[in-house]
XYZ file of C-alpha atoms in Angstrom:
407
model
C -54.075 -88.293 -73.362
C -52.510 -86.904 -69.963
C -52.745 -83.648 -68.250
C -49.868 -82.148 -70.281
C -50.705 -82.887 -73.918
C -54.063 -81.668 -72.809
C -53.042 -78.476 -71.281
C -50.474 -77.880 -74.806
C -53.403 -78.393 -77.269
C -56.367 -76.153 -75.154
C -57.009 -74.407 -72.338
C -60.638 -75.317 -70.213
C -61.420 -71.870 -69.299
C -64.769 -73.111 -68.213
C -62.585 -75.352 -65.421
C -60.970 -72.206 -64.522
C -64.093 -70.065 -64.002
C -65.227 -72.933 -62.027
C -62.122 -73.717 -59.825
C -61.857 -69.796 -59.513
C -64.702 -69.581 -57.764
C -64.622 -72.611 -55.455
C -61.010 -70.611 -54.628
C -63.204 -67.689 -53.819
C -65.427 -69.332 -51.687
C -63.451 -71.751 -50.056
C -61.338 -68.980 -48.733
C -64.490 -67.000 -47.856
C -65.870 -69.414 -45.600
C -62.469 -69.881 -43.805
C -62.340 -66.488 -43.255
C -66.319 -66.038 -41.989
C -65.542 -69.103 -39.398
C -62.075 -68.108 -38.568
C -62.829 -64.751 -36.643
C -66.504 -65.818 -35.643
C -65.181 -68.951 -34.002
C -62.192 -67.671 -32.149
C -63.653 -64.906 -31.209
C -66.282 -68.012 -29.294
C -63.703 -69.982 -28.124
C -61.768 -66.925 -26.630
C -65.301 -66.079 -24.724
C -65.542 -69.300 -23.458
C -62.081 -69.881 -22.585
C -59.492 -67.438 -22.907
C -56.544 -67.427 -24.740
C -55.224 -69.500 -22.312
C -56.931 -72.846 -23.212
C -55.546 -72.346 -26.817
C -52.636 -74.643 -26.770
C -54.898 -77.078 -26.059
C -57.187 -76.731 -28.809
C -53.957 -76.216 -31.010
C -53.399 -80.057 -29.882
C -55.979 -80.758 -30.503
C -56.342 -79.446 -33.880
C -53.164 -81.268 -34.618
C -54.224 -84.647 -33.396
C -57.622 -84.393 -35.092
C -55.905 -83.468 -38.683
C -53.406 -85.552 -38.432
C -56.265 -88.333 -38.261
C -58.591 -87.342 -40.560
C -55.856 -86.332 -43.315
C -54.737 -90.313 -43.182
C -58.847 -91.479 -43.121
C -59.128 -89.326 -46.367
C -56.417 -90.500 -48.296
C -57.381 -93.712 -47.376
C -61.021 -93.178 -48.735
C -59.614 -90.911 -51.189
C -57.723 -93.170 -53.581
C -59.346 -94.031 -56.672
C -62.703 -91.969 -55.717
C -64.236 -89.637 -57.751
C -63.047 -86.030 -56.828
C -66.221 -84.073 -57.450
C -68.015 -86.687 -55.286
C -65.639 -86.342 -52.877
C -65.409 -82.485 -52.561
C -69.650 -82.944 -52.011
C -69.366 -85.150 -50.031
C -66.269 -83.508 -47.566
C -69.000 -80.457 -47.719
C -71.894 -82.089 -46.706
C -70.113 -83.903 -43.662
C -68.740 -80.352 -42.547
C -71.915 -78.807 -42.800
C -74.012 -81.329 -41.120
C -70.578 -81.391 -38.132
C -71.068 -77.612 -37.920
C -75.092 -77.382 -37.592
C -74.685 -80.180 -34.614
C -71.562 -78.660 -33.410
C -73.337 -74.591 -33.321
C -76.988 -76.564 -32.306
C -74.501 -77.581 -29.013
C -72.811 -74.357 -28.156
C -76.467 -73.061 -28.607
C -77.476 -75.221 -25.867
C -74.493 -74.706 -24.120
C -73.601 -78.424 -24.348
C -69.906 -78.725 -22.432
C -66.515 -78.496 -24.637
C -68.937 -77.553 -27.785
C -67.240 -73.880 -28.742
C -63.842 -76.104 -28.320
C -64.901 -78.971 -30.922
C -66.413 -76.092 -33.113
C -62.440 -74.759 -32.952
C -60.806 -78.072 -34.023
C -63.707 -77.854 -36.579
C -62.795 -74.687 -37.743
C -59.252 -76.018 -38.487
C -60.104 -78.962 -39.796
C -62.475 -78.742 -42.520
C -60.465 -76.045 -44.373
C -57.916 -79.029 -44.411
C -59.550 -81.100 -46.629
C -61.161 -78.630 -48.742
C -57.910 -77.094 -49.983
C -56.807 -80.514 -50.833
C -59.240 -81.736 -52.487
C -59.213 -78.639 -55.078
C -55.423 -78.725 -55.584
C -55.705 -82.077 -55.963
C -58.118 -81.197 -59.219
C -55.970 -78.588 -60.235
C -52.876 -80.888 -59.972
C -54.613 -83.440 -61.786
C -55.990 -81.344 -64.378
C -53.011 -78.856 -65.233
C -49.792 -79.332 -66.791
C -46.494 -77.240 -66.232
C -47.208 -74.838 -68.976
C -50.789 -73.436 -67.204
C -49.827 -74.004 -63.945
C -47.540 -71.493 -64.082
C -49.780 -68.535 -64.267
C -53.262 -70.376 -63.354
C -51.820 -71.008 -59.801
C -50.589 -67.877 -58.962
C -54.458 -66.660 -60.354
C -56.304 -69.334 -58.118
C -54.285 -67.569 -54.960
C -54.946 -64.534 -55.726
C -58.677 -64.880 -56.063
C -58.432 -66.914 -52.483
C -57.228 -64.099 -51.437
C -60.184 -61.766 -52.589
C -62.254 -64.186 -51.084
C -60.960 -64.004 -48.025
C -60.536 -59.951 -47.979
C -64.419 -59.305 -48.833
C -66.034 -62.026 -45.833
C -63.054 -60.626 -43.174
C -63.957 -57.091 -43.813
C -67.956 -58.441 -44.006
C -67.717 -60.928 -40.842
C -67.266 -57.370 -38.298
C -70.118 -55.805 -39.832
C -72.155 -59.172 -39.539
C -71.158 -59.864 -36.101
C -72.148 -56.025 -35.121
C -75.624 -56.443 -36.688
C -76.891 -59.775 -36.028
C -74.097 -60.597 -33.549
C -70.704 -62.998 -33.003
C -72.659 -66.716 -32.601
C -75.564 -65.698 -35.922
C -72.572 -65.006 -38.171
C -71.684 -68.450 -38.000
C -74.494 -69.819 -39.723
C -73.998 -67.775 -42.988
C -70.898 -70.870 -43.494
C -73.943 -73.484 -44.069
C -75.340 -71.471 -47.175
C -71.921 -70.431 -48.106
C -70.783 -74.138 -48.314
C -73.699 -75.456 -50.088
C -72.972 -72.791 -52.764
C -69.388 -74.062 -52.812
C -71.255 -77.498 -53.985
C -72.970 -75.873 -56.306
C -70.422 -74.598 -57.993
C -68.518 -78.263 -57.893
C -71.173 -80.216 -59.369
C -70.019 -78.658 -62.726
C -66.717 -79.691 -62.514
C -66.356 -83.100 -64.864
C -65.865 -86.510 -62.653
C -62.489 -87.360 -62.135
C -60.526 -90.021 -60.341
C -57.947 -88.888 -57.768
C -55.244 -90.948 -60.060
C -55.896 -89.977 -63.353
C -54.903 -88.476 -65.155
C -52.130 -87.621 -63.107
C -51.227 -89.487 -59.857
C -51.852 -87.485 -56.784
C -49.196 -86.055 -54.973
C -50.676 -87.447 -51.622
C -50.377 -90.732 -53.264
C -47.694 -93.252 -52.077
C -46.358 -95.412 -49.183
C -46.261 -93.249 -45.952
C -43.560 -95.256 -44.703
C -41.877 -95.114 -47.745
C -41.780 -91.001 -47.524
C -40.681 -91.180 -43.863
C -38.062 -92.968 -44.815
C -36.877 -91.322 -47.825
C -36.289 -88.066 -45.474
C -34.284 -89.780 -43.069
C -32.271 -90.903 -45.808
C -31.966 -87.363 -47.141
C -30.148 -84.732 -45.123
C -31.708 -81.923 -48.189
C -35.387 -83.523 -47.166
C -34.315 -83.520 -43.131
C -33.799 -79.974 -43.592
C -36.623 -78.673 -45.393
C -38.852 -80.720 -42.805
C -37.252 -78.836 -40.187
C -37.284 -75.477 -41.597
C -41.167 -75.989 -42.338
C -41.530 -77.042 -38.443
C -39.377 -74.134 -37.412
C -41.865 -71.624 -39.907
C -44.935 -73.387 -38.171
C -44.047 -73.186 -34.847
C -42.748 -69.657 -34.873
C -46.048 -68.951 -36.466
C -48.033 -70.213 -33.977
C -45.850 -68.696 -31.054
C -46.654 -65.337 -32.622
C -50.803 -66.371 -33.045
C -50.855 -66.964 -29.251
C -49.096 -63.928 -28.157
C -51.759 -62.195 -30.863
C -54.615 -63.766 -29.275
C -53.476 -62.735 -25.395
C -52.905 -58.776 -26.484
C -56.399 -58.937 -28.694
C -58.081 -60.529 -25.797
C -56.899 -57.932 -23.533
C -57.233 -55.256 -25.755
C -61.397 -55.910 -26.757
C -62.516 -57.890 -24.087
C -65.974 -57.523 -25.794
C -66.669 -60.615 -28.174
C -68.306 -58.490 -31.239
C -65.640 -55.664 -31.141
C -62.947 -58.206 -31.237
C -64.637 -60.339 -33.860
C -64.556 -56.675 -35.652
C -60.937 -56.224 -35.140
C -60.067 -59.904 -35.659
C -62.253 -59.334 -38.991
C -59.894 -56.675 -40.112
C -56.482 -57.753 -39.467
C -57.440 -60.533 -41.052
C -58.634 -58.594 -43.995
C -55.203 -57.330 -43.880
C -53.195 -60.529 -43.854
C -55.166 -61.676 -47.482
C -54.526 -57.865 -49.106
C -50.746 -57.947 -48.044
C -50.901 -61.744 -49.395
C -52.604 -60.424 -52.485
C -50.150 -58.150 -53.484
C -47.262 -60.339 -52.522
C -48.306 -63.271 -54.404
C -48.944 -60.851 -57.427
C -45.287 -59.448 -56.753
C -43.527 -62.926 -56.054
C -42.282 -63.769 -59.473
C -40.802 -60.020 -59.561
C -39.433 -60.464 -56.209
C -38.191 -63.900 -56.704
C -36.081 -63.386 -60.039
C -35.144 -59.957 -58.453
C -33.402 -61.071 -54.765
C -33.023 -65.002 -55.605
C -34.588 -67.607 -52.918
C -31.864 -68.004 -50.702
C -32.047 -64.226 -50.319
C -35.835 -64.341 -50.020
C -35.703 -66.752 -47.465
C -33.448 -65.102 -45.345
C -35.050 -61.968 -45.705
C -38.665 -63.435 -44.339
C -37.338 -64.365 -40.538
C -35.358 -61.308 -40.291
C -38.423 -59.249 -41.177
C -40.487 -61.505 -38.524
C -37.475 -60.565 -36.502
C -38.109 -57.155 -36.385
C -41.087 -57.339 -36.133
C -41.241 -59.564 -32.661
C -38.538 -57.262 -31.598
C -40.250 -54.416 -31.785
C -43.029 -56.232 -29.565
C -40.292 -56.803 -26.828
C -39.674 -52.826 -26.921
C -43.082 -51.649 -27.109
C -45.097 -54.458 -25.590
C -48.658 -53.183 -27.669
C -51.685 -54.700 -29.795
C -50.741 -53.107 -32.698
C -47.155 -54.115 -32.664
C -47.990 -57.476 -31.961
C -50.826 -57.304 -34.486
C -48.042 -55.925 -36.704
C -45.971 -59.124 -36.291
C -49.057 -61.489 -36.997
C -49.894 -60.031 -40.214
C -45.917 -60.071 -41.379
C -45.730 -63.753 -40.436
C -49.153 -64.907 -42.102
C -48.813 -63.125 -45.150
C -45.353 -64.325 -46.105
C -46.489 -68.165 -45.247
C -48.424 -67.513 -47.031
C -46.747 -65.836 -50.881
C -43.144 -65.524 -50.715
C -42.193 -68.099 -48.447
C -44.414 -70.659 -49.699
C -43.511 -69.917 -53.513
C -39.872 -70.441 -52.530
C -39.870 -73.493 -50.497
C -41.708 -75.183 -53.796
C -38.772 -74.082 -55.378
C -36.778 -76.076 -53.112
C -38.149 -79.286 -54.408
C -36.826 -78.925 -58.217
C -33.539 -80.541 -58.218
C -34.855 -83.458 -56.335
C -35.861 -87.348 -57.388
C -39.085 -88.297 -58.407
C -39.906 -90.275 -55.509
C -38.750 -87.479 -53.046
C -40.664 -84.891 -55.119
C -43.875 -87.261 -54.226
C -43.613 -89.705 -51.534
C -41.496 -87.761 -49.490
C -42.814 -84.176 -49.860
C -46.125 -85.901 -49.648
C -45.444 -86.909 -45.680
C -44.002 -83.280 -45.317
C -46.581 -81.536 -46.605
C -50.029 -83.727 -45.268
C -48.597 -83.909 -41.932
C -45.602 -81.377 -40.832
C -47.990 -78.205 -41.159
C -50.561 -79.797 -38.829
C -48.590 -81.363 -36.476
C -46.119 -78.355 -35.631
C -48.913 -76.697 -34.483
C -48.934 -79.590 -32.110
C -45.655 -78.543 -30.796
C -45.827 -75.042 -30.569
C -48.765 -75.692 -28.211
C -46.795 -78.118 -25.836
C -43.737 -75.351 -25.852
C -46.154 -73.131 -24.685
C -47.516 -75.371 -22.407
C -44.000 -76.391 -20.773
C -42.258 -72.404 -21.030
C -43.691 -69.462 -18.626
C -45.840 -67.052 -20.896
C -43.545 -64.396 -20.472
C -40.394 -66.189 -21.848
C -42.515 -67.220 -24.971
C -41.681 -63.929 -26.806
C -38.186 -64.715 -26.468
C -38.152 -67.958 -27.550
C -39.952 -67.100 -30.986
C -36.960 -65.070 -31.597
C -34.683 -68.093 -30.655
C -36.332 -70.123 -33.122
C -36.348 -67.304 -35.808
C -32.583 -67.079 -35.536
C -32.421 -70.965 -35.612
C -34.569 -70.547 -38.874
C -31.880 -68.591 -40.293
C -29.092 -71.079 -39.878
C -31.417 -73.688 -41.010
C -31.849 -71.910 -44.746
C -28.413 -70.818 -44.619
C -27.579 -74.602 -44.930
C -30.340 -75.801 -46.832
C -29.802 -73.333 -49.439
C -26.170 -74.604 -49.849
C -27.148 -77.799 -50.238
C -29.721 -76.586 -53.025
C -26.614 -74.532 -54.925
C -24.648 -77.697 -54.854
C -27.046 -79.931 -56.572
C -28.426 -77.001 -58.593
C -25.680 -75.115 -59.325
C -23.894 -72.086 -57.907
C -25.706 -69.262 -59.136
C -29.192 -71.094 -58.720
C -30.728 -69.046 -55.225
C -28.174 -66.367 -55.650
């Protein structure tokens, strides 16, 4: 019996409960090492050094995503989500046990860390989910599972400032390693299942196969490139962030505080987007949506260039996390519909394991080749480039989907 006959006859609400809460506490760890670390690594380093450890993030991901799908075929997911959780926790006691002895480059590896655990965490549980969900379920249970990601990460942002002024910035930290082992806990009650079965993963697949189903499709080329465009733009707007928060609380605990907040801010206007997308979607259309995001960011970045302040920038770095993070990701899944089979797996497979990680990648080298001060302007290059992008991409998706389909 496969995933969808299963998910027509009953619904596992004890799965739920259980893949609720690992959504819950993923998240919440994310968002206890997110502020805590950076907040470490700006310390150490300034936000200067951060398109290097953006690099470096990229390089490291990009290796360990292609490690774990080789490992990952075949093995049992539960065993693997342990097992992913025991290797980060044992990384991060070493990695902390260094910076603690003030071991050279530590606070940096602890960064890449950071970025790279949350990786494979979130794959392996939408992995479960994918295997373990049919169309029917999926359509509300998803939407659920990000919301409650969400709350996870609004309740440890708003509790990492109060941590970090109590027991201080570096003892925060070590709250992840009892955090994680409860998001084992929890796992160990999910039932063992093989990455392939029921349902084949969509990770699975020839990765030369993917690469070169999008150079044979102009509709793939494009979404690749608007998702690099999205990323980069992103980041450009995270390291202008980081400079004006730097400047801004140049004490580490008041800036893990602040950091703590926005934060806290980007999940609650996430929350309520995500809970608002389906409204929002069937109300504009997705080619509307999608042009709407960048000229928000837009706005945003401009008002940055005319009032060059934390709180506009701040402003700008909540508006461009919170819509990768609801509206525009909802929509670009939309995107994928009226493709093939094979380019709704192999090829959005490449896109999605790799293009995310390694943009950041580029963003860091534009940064590293452009003057600081030209930066700002550049993000708003690339946001108008965004625009055409969708403009053309969206065409493409109303002429194999029919003309009213985005409108």
């Amino acid at each position: 019996m496969n995933a969808e006959q299963t998910d027509i006859q009953s619904f596992d609400w004890r799965r739920f409960g259980l893949l609720g809460a690992l959504a819950f506490l993923v998240m919440a760890s994310y968002a206890i090492a997110r502020p805590a670390i950076e907040s470490l690594f700006i310390s150490d380093y300034t936000s200067n050094a951060l398109p290097m450890a953006w690099l470096a993030v990229g390089v490291t991901a990009t290796v360990v995503v292609l490690l774990y799908n080789r490992v990952a075929e075949g093995a049992q997911l539960r065993e693997l989500f342990l097992g992913t959780v025991g290797i980060s926790v044992f990384t991060l006691v070493m990695l902390f046990a260094a910076v603690a002895f003030r071991v050279p480059y530590a606070s940096f590896a602890l960064y890449v860390w950071k970025d790279v655990y949350i990786v494979i965490l979130v794959e392996i549980f939408w992995t479960f989910a994918n295997a373990t969900h049919g169309t029917k379920s999926a359509r509300w249970t998803y939407g659920l599972f990000c919301v409650l990601g969400s709350l996870g990460g609004v309740s440890a942002n708003l509790g990492v400032g109060y941590l970090a002024g109590w027991i201080g910035t570096a003892n925060a930290v070590w709250l992840l390693v009892p955090l994680l082992f409860f998001t084992a806990a929890i796992a160990t009650g999910l039932p063992e299942l093989t990455r392939d079965a029921p349902i084949k993963s969509k990770a699975s697949g020839s990765f030369g196969e993917g690469m070169r189903l999008i150079r044979d499709s102009p509709y793939l080329t494009l979404i690749l490139v608007l998702i690099v465009l999205v990323q980069v733009v992103v980041t450009l707007i995270d390291y202008q962030y980081n400079i004006m928060i730097e400047a801004a609380y140049p004490d580490g605990d008041a800036r893990t505080a602040v950091m703590g907040q926005v934060y806290a801010f980007i999940d609650g206007a996430s929350l309520v987007l995500q809970l608002g997308t389906g409204v929002i979607l069937a109300r504009l259309g997705v080619s509307r949506v999608l042009v709407l995001i960048p000229l928000i960011l837009a706005s945003a970045v401009g008002a940055f260039v005319m009032a060059p302040r934390f709180i506009t920038m701040a402003v700008a770095k909540v508006a461009s996390k919170c819509f990768d993070y609801s509206l525009f990701r909802a929509a670009k899944e939309i995107l994928y519909i009226p493709l093939t089979y094979k380019e709704k797996t192999q090829g959005k497979a490449v896109i999605d394991m790799l293009t995310y990680r390694v943009a950041k990648g580029g963003a860091s080298l534009l940064i590293l080749v452009i003057a600081g001060g030209w930066v700002i302007y550049m993000t708003l290059g690339l946001v108008a480039l965004w625009i055409g992008v969708v403009r053309r991409l969206t065409a493409l998706y109303r002429e194999r989907h029919g003309e009213n389909a985005v409108a």
